[in-house]
CSV table of C-alpha atoms in Angstrom, one decimal:
chain,number,residue,atom,x,y,z
C,8,UNK,CA,45.5,-61.0,-74.6
C,9,UNK,CA,45.0,-60.0,-71.0
C,10,UNK,CA,41.4,-59.7,-69.8
C,11,UNK,CA,40.5,-57.5,-66.8
C,12,UNK,CA,39.7,-60.6,-64.7
C,13,UNK,CA,43.3,-61.8,-65.1
C,14,UNK,CA,44.5,-58.7,-63.2
C,15,UNK,CA,42.9,-59.9,-60.0
C,16,UNK,CA,46.1,-62.0,-59.6
C,17,UNK,CA,47.9,-58.7,-58.8
C,18,UNK,CA,46.1,-58.5,-55.4
C,19,UNK,CA,48.5,-61.3,-54.2
C,20,UNK,CA,51.8,-59.8,-55.5
C,21,UNK,CA,51.6,-56.0,-55.0
C,22,UNK,CA,51.6,-55.8,-51.2
C,23,UNK,CA,54.9,-55.7,-49.4
C,24,UNK,CA,53.6,-56.3,-45.9
C,25,UNK,CA,50.7,-58.3,-44.6
C,26,UNK,CA,49.2,-55.2,-43.0
C,27,UNK,CA,48.8,-53.7,-46.5
C,28,UNK,CA,47.2,-56.8,-48.1
C,29,UNK,CA,43.6,-55.8,-47.4
C,30,UNK,CA,44.1,-52.3,-48.8
C,31,UNK,CA,45.8,-53.6,-52.0
C,32,UNK,CA,42.9,-56.0,-52.5
C,33,UNK,CA,40.4,-53.2,-52.3
C,34,UNK,CA,42.4,-51.0,-54.7
C,35,UNK,CA,42.9,-53.8,-57.3
C,36,UNK,CA,39.2,-54.8,-57.2
C,37,UNK,CA,38.1,-51.2,-57.6
C,38,UNK,CA,40.5,-50.7,-60.6
C,39,UNK,CA,39.5,-53.9,-62.2
C,40,UNK,CA,35.8,-53.0,-61.9
C,41,UNK,CA,36.6,-49.7,-63.6
C,42,UNK,CA,38.4,-51.4,-66.4
C,43,UNK,CA,35.5,-53.8,-66.9
C,44,UNK,CA,33.0,-50.9,-67.4
C,45,UNK,CA,31.9,-50.6,-71.1
C,46,UNK,CA,33.3,-47.5,-72.8
C,47,UNK,CA,29.9,-46.0,-73.4
C,48,UNK,CA,29.1,-46.2,-69.6
C,49,UNK,CA,32.5,-44.7,-68.8
C,50,UNK,CA,31.7,-41.8,-71.1
C,51,UNK,CA,28.4,-41.2,-69.4
C,52,UNK,CA,30.0,-41.2,-66.0
C,53,UNK,CA,32.6,-38.7,-67.1
C,54,UNK,CA,30.4,-36.5,-69.3
C,55,UNK,CA,29.7,-33.9,-66.6
C,56,UNK,CA,32.5,-31.4,-66.2
C,57,UNK,CA,34.5,-31.4,-63.0
C,58,UNK,CA,33.5,-28.9,-60.3
C,59,UNK,CA,35.7,-25.8,-60.7
C,60,UNK,CA,38.2,-25.1,-57.9
C,61,UNK,CA,37.4,-22.2,-55.7
C,62,UNK,CA,39.8,-19.4,-56.2
C,63,UNK,CA,40.6,-17.2,-53.2
C,64,UNK,CA,39.3,-13.6,-53.3
C,65,UNK,CA,42.1,-11.2,-54.2
C,66,UNK,CA,43.6,-9.2,-51.3
C,67,UNK,CA,42.0,-5.7,-51.0
C,68,UNK,CA,39.9,-3.5,-48.9
C,69,UNK,CA,36.2,-2.7,-48.7
C,70,UNK,CA,36.5,0.2,-46.2
C,71,UNK,CA,38.9,3.1,-45.9
C,72,UNK,CA,41.5,2.6,-43.1
C,73,UNK,CA,40.8,-1.2,-43.0
C,74,UNK,CA,43.0,-3.8,-44.7
C,75,UNK,CA,41.2,-6.8,-46.1
C,76,UNK,CA,38.1,-7.6,-48.3
C,77,UNK,CA,36.1,-9.3,-45.5
C,78,UNK,CA,36.2,-12.9,-46.9
C,79,UNK,CA,37.4,-16.0,-45.2
C,80,UNK,CA,40.5,-16.0,-47.4
C,81,UNK,CA,41.1,-12.2,-47.0
C,82,UNK,CA,39.6,-11.1,-43.7
C,83,UNK,CA,39.4,-7.5,-42.5
C,84,UNK,CA,42.3,-6.9,-40.1
C,85,UNK,CA,41.7,-5.5,-36.6
C,86,UNK,CA,45.1,-3.9,-35.7
C,87,UNK,CA,44.3,-1.3,-33.1
C,88,UNK,CA,41.6,0.2,-30.8
C,89,UNK,CA,40.2,2.3,-33.7
C,90,UNK,CA,39.7,-0.7,-35.9
C,91,UNK,CA,37.8,-2.5,-33.1
C,92,UNK,CA,35.6,0.5,-32.2
C,93,UNK,CA,34.9,1.0,-35.9
C,94,UNK,CA,32.7,-2.2,-35.7
C,95,UNK,CA,30.1,0.1,-34.2
C,96,UNK,CA,29.3,1.2,-37.8
C,97,UNK,CA,26.5,-1.2,-39.0
C,98,UNK,CA,27.9,-1.3,-42.5
C,99,UNK,CA,31.1,-2.8,-41.1
C,100,UNK,CA,30.2,-4.8,-38.0
C,101,UNK,CA,26.8,-6.2,-39.0
C,102,UNK,CA,27.2,-7.4,-42.6
C,103,UNK,CA,28.6,-10.9,-42.0
C,104,UNK,CA,32.2,-10.0,-42.8
C,105,UNK,CA,35.2,-12.0,-41.7
C,106,UNK,CA,37.6,-10.3,-39.2
C,107,UNK,CA,41.0,-11.2,-38.0
C,108,UNK,CA,42.5,-9.8,-34.7
C,109,UNK,CA,46.2,-9.3,-35.4
C,110,UNK,CA,47.4,-8.0,-32.0
C,111,UNK,CA,46.5,-7.6,-28.3
C,112,UNK,CA,44.4,-4.5,-27.6
C,113,UNK,CA,44.0,-2.6,-24.3
C,114,UNK,CA,40.6,-1.0,-24.1
C,115,UNK,CA,41.1,0.6,-20.7
C,116,UNK,CA,41.4,4.1,-22.1
C,117,UNK,CA,37.8,4.1,-23.2
C,118,UNK,CA,35.9,6.3,-20.8
C,119,UNK,CA,32.7,5.9,-22.8
C,120,UNK,CA,32.0,2.5,-24.0
C,121,UNK,CA,30.7,2.1,-27.6
C,122,UNK,CA,27.6,0.0,-28.3
C,123,UNK,CA,28.8,-2.7,-30.6
C,124,UNK,CA,26.3,-5.1,-32.3
C,125,UNK,CA,28.2,-7.8,-34.2
C,126,UNK,CA,27.2,-10.1,-37.1
C,127,UNK,CA,30.0,-11.8,-38.8
C,128,UNK,CA,33.0,-14.0,-38.1
C,129,UNK,CA,35.7,-12.9,-35.7
C,130,UNK,CA,38.9,-14.9,-35.4
C,131,UNK,CA,40.7,-13.8,-32.3
C,132,UNK,CA,43.9,-15.6,-33.5
C,133,UNK,CA,44.8,-16.2,-29.8
C,134,UNK,CA,45.1,-12.5,-29.0
C,135,UNK,CA,43.7,-10.7,-26.0
C,136,UNK,CA,41.3,-7.8,-25.5
C,137,UNK,CA,41.9,-6.2,-22.1
C,138,UNK,CA,39.9,-3.8,-20.0
C,139,UNK,CA,41.1,-2.7,-16.5
C,140,UNK,CA,37.8,-1.0,-15.7
C,141,UNK,CA,36.0,-4.3,-15.2
C,142,UNK,CA,32.5,-2.9,-16.1
C,143,UNK,CA,31.9,-3.8,-19.7
C,144,UNK,CA,30.7,-6.3,-22.3
C,145,UNK,CA,32.7,-6.2,-25.6
C,146,UNK,CA,29.5,-6.5,-27.7
C,147,UNK,CA,26.0,-5.5,-26.8
C,148,UNK,CA,24.8,-8.4,-28.9
C,149,UNK,CA,26.2,-11.1,-31.2
C,150,UNK,CA,23.9,-12.6,-33.8
C,151,UNK,CA,24.3,-15.2,-36.5
C,152,UNK,CA,28.0,-15.0,-35.9
C,153,UNK,CA,31.1,-17.1,-35.1
C,154,UNK,CA,33.8,-16.1,-32.7
C,155,UNK,CA,37.0,-18.2,-32.3
C,156,UNK,CA,40.2,-18.1,-30.3
C,157,UNK,CA,39.6,-14.8,-28.5
C,158,UNK,CA,41.0,-14.0,-25.1
C,159,UNK,CA,39.1,-11.5,-22.9
C,160,UNK,CA,40.6,-10.0,-19.8
C,161,UNK,CA,38.1,-8.3,-17.5
C,162,UNK,CA,35.6,-8.4,-20.3
C,163,UNK,CA,32.4,-10.4,-21.2
C,164,UNK,CA,32.1,-11.3,-24.8
C,165,UNK,CA,28.4,-10.2,-25.2
C,166,UNK,CA,25.4,-9.2,-23.2
C,167,UNK,CA,23.3,-11.5,-25.5
C,168,UNK,CA,24.1,-14.1,-28.1
C,169,UNK,CA,21.8,-15.7,-30.6
C,170,UNK,CA,22.2,-18.2,-33.4
C,171,UNK,CA,25.9,-18.1,-33.0
C,172,UNK,CA,29.0,-20.3,-32.3
C,173,UNK,CA,31.7,-19.5,-29.9
C,174,UNK,CA,34.8,-21.8,-30.0
C,175,UNK,CA,38.1,-21.9,-28.0
C,176,UNK,CA,37.5,-18.5,-26.3
C,177,UNK,CA,38.6,-17.6,-22.8
C,178,UNK,CA,37.6,-15.0,-20.2
C,179,UNK,CA,39.5,-14.1,-17.1
C,180,UNK,CA,38.9,-11.7,-14.2
C,181,UNK,CA,35.7,-13.2,-12.9
C,182,UNK,CA,33.7,-12.6,-16.1
C,183,UNK,CA,31.2,-14.9,-17.8
C,184,UNK,CA,31.5,-15.5,-21.5
C,185,UNK,CA,28.0,-14.2,-22.3
C,186,UNK,CA,25.2,-13.0,-20.2
C,187,UNK,CA,22.4,-14.8,-22.0
C,188,UNK,CA,22.3,-17.1,-25.0
C,189,UNK,CA,19.7,-18.6,-27.3
C,190,UNK,CA,20.4,-21.2,-30.0
C,191,UNK,CA,24.1,-21.0,-29.6
C,192,UNK,CA,27.0,-23.5,-29.5
C,193,UNK,CA,29.9,-23.1,-27.1
C,194,UNK,CA,32.8,-25.5,-27.6
C,195,UNK,CA,36.2,-25.8,-25.9
C,196,UNK,CA,35.8,-22.5,-24.0
C,197,UNK,CA,37.2,-21.3,-20.6
C,198,UNK,CA,35.3,-18.9,-18.4
C,199,UNK,CA,36.4,-17.0,-15.4
C,200,UNK,CA,32.9,-17.2,-14.1
C,201,UNK,CA,30.2,-18.9,-16.2
C,202,UNK,CA,29.8,-19.8,-19.8
C,203,UNK,CA,26.3,-18.3,-19.8
C,204,UNK,CA,25.7,-16.0,-16.8
C,205,UNK,CA,21.9,-16.2,-16.9
C,206,UNK,CA,19.9,-18.6,-19.1
C,207,UNK,CA,21.1,-20.9,-21.8
C,208,UNK,CA,18.2,-21.7,-24.1
C,209,UNK,CA,18.5,-24.3,-26.9
C,210,UNK,CA,22.2,-24.2,-26.7
C,211,UNK,CA,24.9,-26.9,-27.2
C,212,UNK,CA,27.7,-26.6,-24.7
C,213,UNK,CA,30.6,-29.0,-25.2
C,214,UNK,CA,34.1,-29.5,-23.6
C,215,UNK,CA,33.9,-26.2,-21.7
C,216,UNK,CA,35.3,-25.3,-18.3
C,217,UNK,CA,33.9,-22.7,-15.9
C,218,UNK,CA,35.3,-21.3,-12.7
C,219,UNK,CA,31.8,-21.1,-11.3
C,220,UNK,CA,29.0,-22.8,-13.2
C,221,UNK,CA,28.1,-23.5,-16.8
C,222,UNK,CA,24.9,-21.5,-16.5
C,223,UNK,CA,22.5,-20.2,-14.0
C,224,UNK,CA,19.6,-22.0,-15.7
C,225,UNK,CA,19.2,-24.0,-18.9
C,226,UNK,CA,16.3,-24.8,-21.2
C,227,UNK,CA,16.2,-27.4,-24.0
C,228,UNK,CA,20.0,-27.5,-24.1
C,229,UNK,CA,22.7,-30.2,-24.5
C,230,UNK,CA,25.6,-30.0,-22.1
C,231,UNK,CA,28.4,-32.6,-22.5
C,232,UNK,CA,32.0,-33.1,-21.4
C,233,UNK,CA,32.0,-29.9,-19.3
C,234,UNK,CA,33.7,-29.1,-16.0
C,235,UNK,CA,33.1,-26.6,-13.2
C,236,UNK,CA,35.8,-25.5,-10.7
C,237,UNK,CA,33.7,-24.1,-7.9
C,238,UNK,CA,30.0,-24.1,-8.6
C,239,UNK,CA,27.3,-26.5,-9.6
C,240,UNK,CA,26.9,-27.3,-13.2
C,241,UNK,CA,23.6,-25.4,-13.3
C,242,UNK,CA,22.7,-23.4,-10.2
C,243,UNK,CA,19.0,-23.3,-10.6
C,244,UNK,CA,16.7,-25.3,-13.0
C,245,UNK,CA,17.4,-27.4,-16.0
C,246,UNK,CA,14.3,-28.0,-18.2
C,247,UNK,CA,14.3,-30.4,-21.1
C,248,UNK,CA,18.1,-30.7,-21.2
C,249,UNK,CA,20.4,-33.6,-22.1
C,250,UNK,CA,23.4,-33.6,-19.7
C,251,UNK,CA,26.2,-36.2,-20.0
C,252,UNK,CA,29.8,-36.8,-19.1
C,253,UNK,CA,30.3,-33.7,-16.9
C,254,UNK,CA,32.6,-33.2,-13.9
C,255,UNK,CA,31.5,-30.9,-11.0
C,256,UNK,CA,34.1,-29.8,-8.4
C,257,UNK,CA,32.1,-27.7,-5.9
C,258,UNK,CA,34.0,-25.3,-3.6
C,259,UNK,CA,31.5,-22.9,-2.0
C,260,UNK,CA,30.5,-21.1,1.1
C,261,UNK,CA,27.2,-19.5,2.2
C,262,UNK,CA,26.8,-17.6,5.4
C,263,UNK,CA,23.1,-17.1,5.5
C,264,UNK,CA,19.8,-17.9,3.8
C,265,UNK,CA,19.9,-21.7,3.5
C,266,UNK,CA,19.4,-22.7,-0.2
C,267,UNK,CA,18.9,-25.9,-2.2
C,268,UNK,CA,21.9,-27.0,-4.3
C,269,UNK,CA,22.3,-30.0,-6.6
C,270,UNK,CA,25.6,-30.9,-8.0
C,271,UNK,CA,24.2,-30.9,-11.5
C,272,UNK,CA,21.1,-28.7,-10.9
C,273,UNK,CA,18.8,-27.8,-8.1
C,274,UNK,CA,15.9,-28.9,-10.3
C,275,UNK,CA,15.7,-31.3,-13.2
C,276,UNK,CA,12.4,-30.9,-15.1
C,277,UNK,CA,10.5,-31.6,-18.3
C,278,UNK,CA,12.2,-34.8,-19.4
C,279,UNK,CA,15.8,-33.9,-18.6
C,280,UNK,CA,18.3,-36.8,-18.8
C,281,UNK,CA,21.5,-36.8,-16.8
C,282,UNK,CA,24.0,-39.6,-17.3
C,283,UNK,CA,27.7,-40.4,-16.5
C,284,UNK,CA,28.3,-37.2,-14.4
C,285,UNK,CA,30.6,-37.0,-11.4
C,286,UNK,CA,30.2,-34.6,-8.4
C,287,UNK,CA,32.9,-34.0,-5.7
C,288,UNK,CA,34.2,-31.1,-3.6
C,289,UNK,CA,33.1,-29.3,-0.5
C,290,UNK,CA,30.5,-26.8,0.8
C,291,UNK,CA,30.6,-24.7,3.9
C,292,UNK,CA,27.4,-23.6,5.7
C,293,UNK,CA,23.7,-22.9,4.9
C,294,UNK,CA,22.9,-25.5,2.3
C,295,UNK,CA,20.5,-28.4,1.6
C,296,UNK,CA,22.7,-30.4,-0.7
C,297,UNK,CA,21.9,-33.3,-3.1
C,298,UNK,CA,24.6,-34.9,-5.1
C,299,UNK,CA,22.9,-34.7,-8.5
C,300,UNK,CA,19.7,-32.8,-8.1
C,301,UNK,CA,17.3,-31.8,-5.2
C,302,UNK,CA,14.2,-32.4,-7.3
C,303,UNK,CA,14.0,-34.9,-10.2
C,304,UNK,CA,10.7,-33.9,-11.8
C,305,UNK,CA,9.8,-36.1,-14.8
C,306,UNK,CA,13.5,-36.7,-15.6
C,307,UNK,CA,16.0,-39.5,-15.5
C,308,UNK,CA,19.4,-39.8,-13.7
C,309,UNK,CA,21.5,-42.7,-14.7
C,310,UNK,CA,25.1,-44.0,-14.1
C,311,UNK,CA,26.1,-40.9,-12.1
C,312,UNK,CA,28.4,-40.7,-9.1
C,313,UNK,CA,28.9,-38.7,-5.9
C,314,UNK,CA,32.5,-38.9,-4.9
C,315,UNK,CA,34.3,-37.6,-1.9
C,316,UNK,CA,32.3,-34.7,-0.6
C,317,UNK,CA,32.8,-32.5,2.5
C,318,UNK,CA,29.7,-30.7,3.8
C,319,UNK,CA,30.2,-28.7,7.0
C,320,UNK,CA,29.1,-25.6,8.8
C,321,UNK,CA,25.9,-24.2,10.3
C,322,UNK,CA,22.7,-25.4,8.7
C,323,UNK,CA,24.4,-27.7,6.2
C,324,UNK,CA,22.6,-31.0,5.4
C,325,UNK,CA,23.0,-33.7,2.8
C,326,UNK,CA,19.5,-34.5,1.5
C,327,UNK,CA,20.0,-37.4,-0.8
C,328,UNK,CA,23.4,-38.5,-2.1
C,329,UNK,CA,21.8,-38.6,-5.5
C,330,UNK,CA,18.5,-36.8,-5.2
C,331,UNK,CA,16.1,-35.5,-2.5
C,332,UNK,CA,12.7,-36.0,-4.2
C,333,UNK,CA,11.6,-37.7,-7.4
C,334,UNK,CA,8.2,-36.7,-8.9
C,335,UNK,CA,6.0,-36.8,-12.0
C,336,UNK,CA,7.3,-40.2,-13.2
C,337,UNK,CA,10.9,-39.2,-12.8
C,338,UNK,CA,13.5,-41.9,-12.3
C,339,UNK,CA,16.8,-42.4,-10.4
C,340,UNK,CA,18.2,-45.6,-11.9
C,341,UNK,CA,19.7,-48.2,-9.6
C,342,UNK,CA,23.2,-47.8,-11.2
C,343,UNK,CA,23.9,-44.4,-9.6
C,344,UNK,CA,26.6,-44.7,-7.0
C,345,UNK,CA,28.1,-42.9,-4.0
C,346,UNK,CA,31.3,-43.3,-2.1
C,347,UNK,CA,30.4,-45.0,1.1
C,348,UNK,CA,32.1,-42.3,3.3
C,349,UNK,CA,29.1,-40.1,2.4
C,350,UNK,CA,27.1,-41.8,5.1
C,351,UNK,CA,23.7,-40.1,4.8
C,352,UNK,CA,21.5,-42.7,3.2
C,353,UNK,CA,18.0,-41.1,3.5
C,354,UNK,CA,16.1,-40.1,0.3
C,355,UNK,CA,17.6,-41.3,-2.9
C,356,UNK,CA,21.1,-42.4,-1.8
C,357,UNK,CA,22.3,-44.5,-4.8
C,358,UNK,CA,24.4,-47.6,-4.3
C,359,UNK,CA,27.1,-47.4,-1.7
C,360,UNK,CA,30.6,-48.3,-3.0
C,361,UNK,CA,33.7,-48.9,-1.0
C,362,UNK,CA,36.8,-46.9,-1.8
C,363,UNK,CA,38.6,-50.2,-2.7
C,364,UNK,CA,36.1,-50.6,-5.6
C,365,UNK,CA,36.2,-46.9,-6.6
C,366,UNK,CA,38.3,-47.6,-9.7
C,367,UNK,CA,38.4,-47.0,-13.4
C,368,UNK,CA,37.5,-50.7,-13.9
C,369,UNK,CA,34.2,-50.2,-12.1
C,370,UNK,CA,33.3,-47.0,-13.9
C,371,UNK,CA,34.3,-48.3,-17.3
C,372,UNK,CA,32.9,-51.8,-17.2
C,373,UNK,CA,30.0,-51.6,-14.7
C,374,UNK,CA,28.7,-48.0,-15.4
C,375,UNK,CA,29.8,-47.9,-19.0
C,376,UNK,CA,31.9,-44.7,-18.9
C,377,UNK,CA,34.2,-44.1,-21.9
C,378,UNK,CA,37.8,-44.1,-20.8
C,379,UNK,CA,39.2,-44.1,-24.3
C,380,UNK,CA,38.0,-40.7,-25.6
C,381,UNK,CA,36.1,-38.9,-22.8
C,382,UNK,CA,37.5,-39.8,-19.4
C,383,UNK,CA,40.8,-40.7,-17.8
C,384,UNK,CA,41.6,-41.9,-14.3
C,385,UNK,CA,43.2,-39.3,-12.0
C,386,UNK,CA,45.2,-41.6,-9.6
C,387,UNK,CA,46.2,-38.7,-7.3
C,388,UNK,CA,42.5,-37.7,-6.7
C,389,UNK,CA,41.3,-41.3,-7.1
C,390,UNK,CA,38.5,-40.3,-9.4
C,391,UNK,CA,37.6,-39.8,-13.0
C,392,UNK,CA,38.8,-36.7,-14.8
C,393,UNK,CA,37.9,-35.4,-18.3
C,394,UNK,CA,40.5,-35.8,-20.9
C,395,UNK,CA,40.4,-32.3,-22.3
C,396,UNK,CA,38.3,-29.3,-21.6
C,397,UNK,CA,38.5,-25.7,-22.4
C,398,UNK,CA,41.0,-24.3,-24.9
C,399,UNK,CA,43.1,-27.4,-24.3
C,400,UNK,CA,40.3,-29.4,-25.9
C,401,UNK,CA,40.5,-27.2,-29.0
C,402,UNK,CA,44.2,-27.7,-29.2
C,403,UNK,CA,43.8,-31.5,-28.9
C,404,UNK,CA,41.0,-31.4,-31.5
C,405,UNK,CA,43.2,-29.5,-33.9
C,406,UNK,CA,46.0,-32.0,-33.4
C,407,UNK,CA,43.6,-34.9,-34.0
C,408,UNK,CA,42.4,-33.2,-37.2
C,409,UNK,CA,45.9,-32.7,-38.4
C,410,UNK,CA,46.8,-36.3,-37.7
C,411,UNK,CA,43.7,-37.4,-39.6
C,412,UNK,CA,44.7,-35.2,-42.5
C,413,UNK,CA,48.2,-36.7,-42.5
C,414,UNK,CA,46.8,-40.2,-42.4
C,415,UNK,CA,44.4,-39.4,-45.3
C,416,UNK,CA,47.3,-37.9,-47.3
C,417,UNK,CA,49.5,-41.0,-46.6
C,418,UNK,CA,46.6,-43.3,-47.7
C,419,UNK,CA,46.1,-41.3,-50.9
C,420,UNK,CA,49.9,-41.6,-51.7
C,421,UNK,CA,49.8,-45.3,-51.0
C,422,UNK,CA,46.8,-45.8,-53.2
C,423,UNK,CA,48.4,-43.8,-56.1
C,424,UNK,CA,51.6,-45.8,-55.7
C,425,UNK,CA,49.7,-49.1,-56.0
C,426,UNK,CA,47.6,-47.9,-59.0
C,427,UNK,CA,50.8,-46.8,-60.8
C,428,UNK,CA,51.6,-50.5,-61.0
C,429,UNK,CA,48.3,-51.5,-62.6
C,430,UNK,CA,48.6,-51.5,-66.4
C,431,UNK,CA,44.9,-51.4,-67.4
């Protein structure tokens, strides 16, 4: 008579390659433990009925002239300009329905712009909404909503956004994604201007790229793995924000009214924390520039870097390669660095580093930057670069999720194959 304990021998005979041995061991042990459980205990464990499978809602329609029932499985289809403008009706556009954009739509023929307030889920499906007039926001407001994979040409998504998520969306033509945002998340988005044109409050902004800046100002927000291609990360003040792993490439010009500009923000206040951020680029004229922030007020700057930076023109000065002034128990940690060709060493200059040491090895092992998942080394520019930002990050994320699903499926098949050999 075979006892369950005798089956433990199978852990040494069922694997076909040493790399599978550990997995076989776990499967055998788990199966033997199950076989050793008294029948009454097994009955108790299996007494509760299995959770029913969710059945998709049947295709249908909830509104005349619209296809779809408004569920995730059967979204309402947006197929032309009339379908889109129909969202102005509160019973359609503000009830939390799911919508799917099925084609590109040109809105240029609208001489009077409708006031659209949106509450629901809008899947742009990679399609484009276009307006040649360059004067409008698609929505007056977006609340408690989710918008994904939408392309906007000469359009801003919304004048205001609240309690919403925006993912893998893109604007072109010099438009920001939204004008103002509160308690929103923005992930893997591209903006022809800014992600948030004015203030981002209590927002989470991740893996986004902006032609100008991420926001004009930010409060109690988390900003990570974002890149700018012309402006500072935040033009004015950041208060109570966590900012990490961001790349700022400044390219600006100012002909009058000297201003204060910091690569990450002009002012860091109220316990901001900035770490592992890189600033480079150029600025022409009328500027008091500091690499990370002009004023670090009750905040911390750590493991950041000012790379090659060109500052020229009338009334242009470098006031602190890292910061100009630190107040209210703020701190600029000693491990902030600056390329030594940035010769100004007054104020908070950071550690000077020669170009010969400006390498991935230094950033990775001395500063602790992640070059496996977050950063890569751009040999042509001789600086760190983010691995994926904007809609490219969304695509890479989808690829990663697909590979994980495939790996999980392969593991399940392998487990089932092993268990089929266990006669318990």
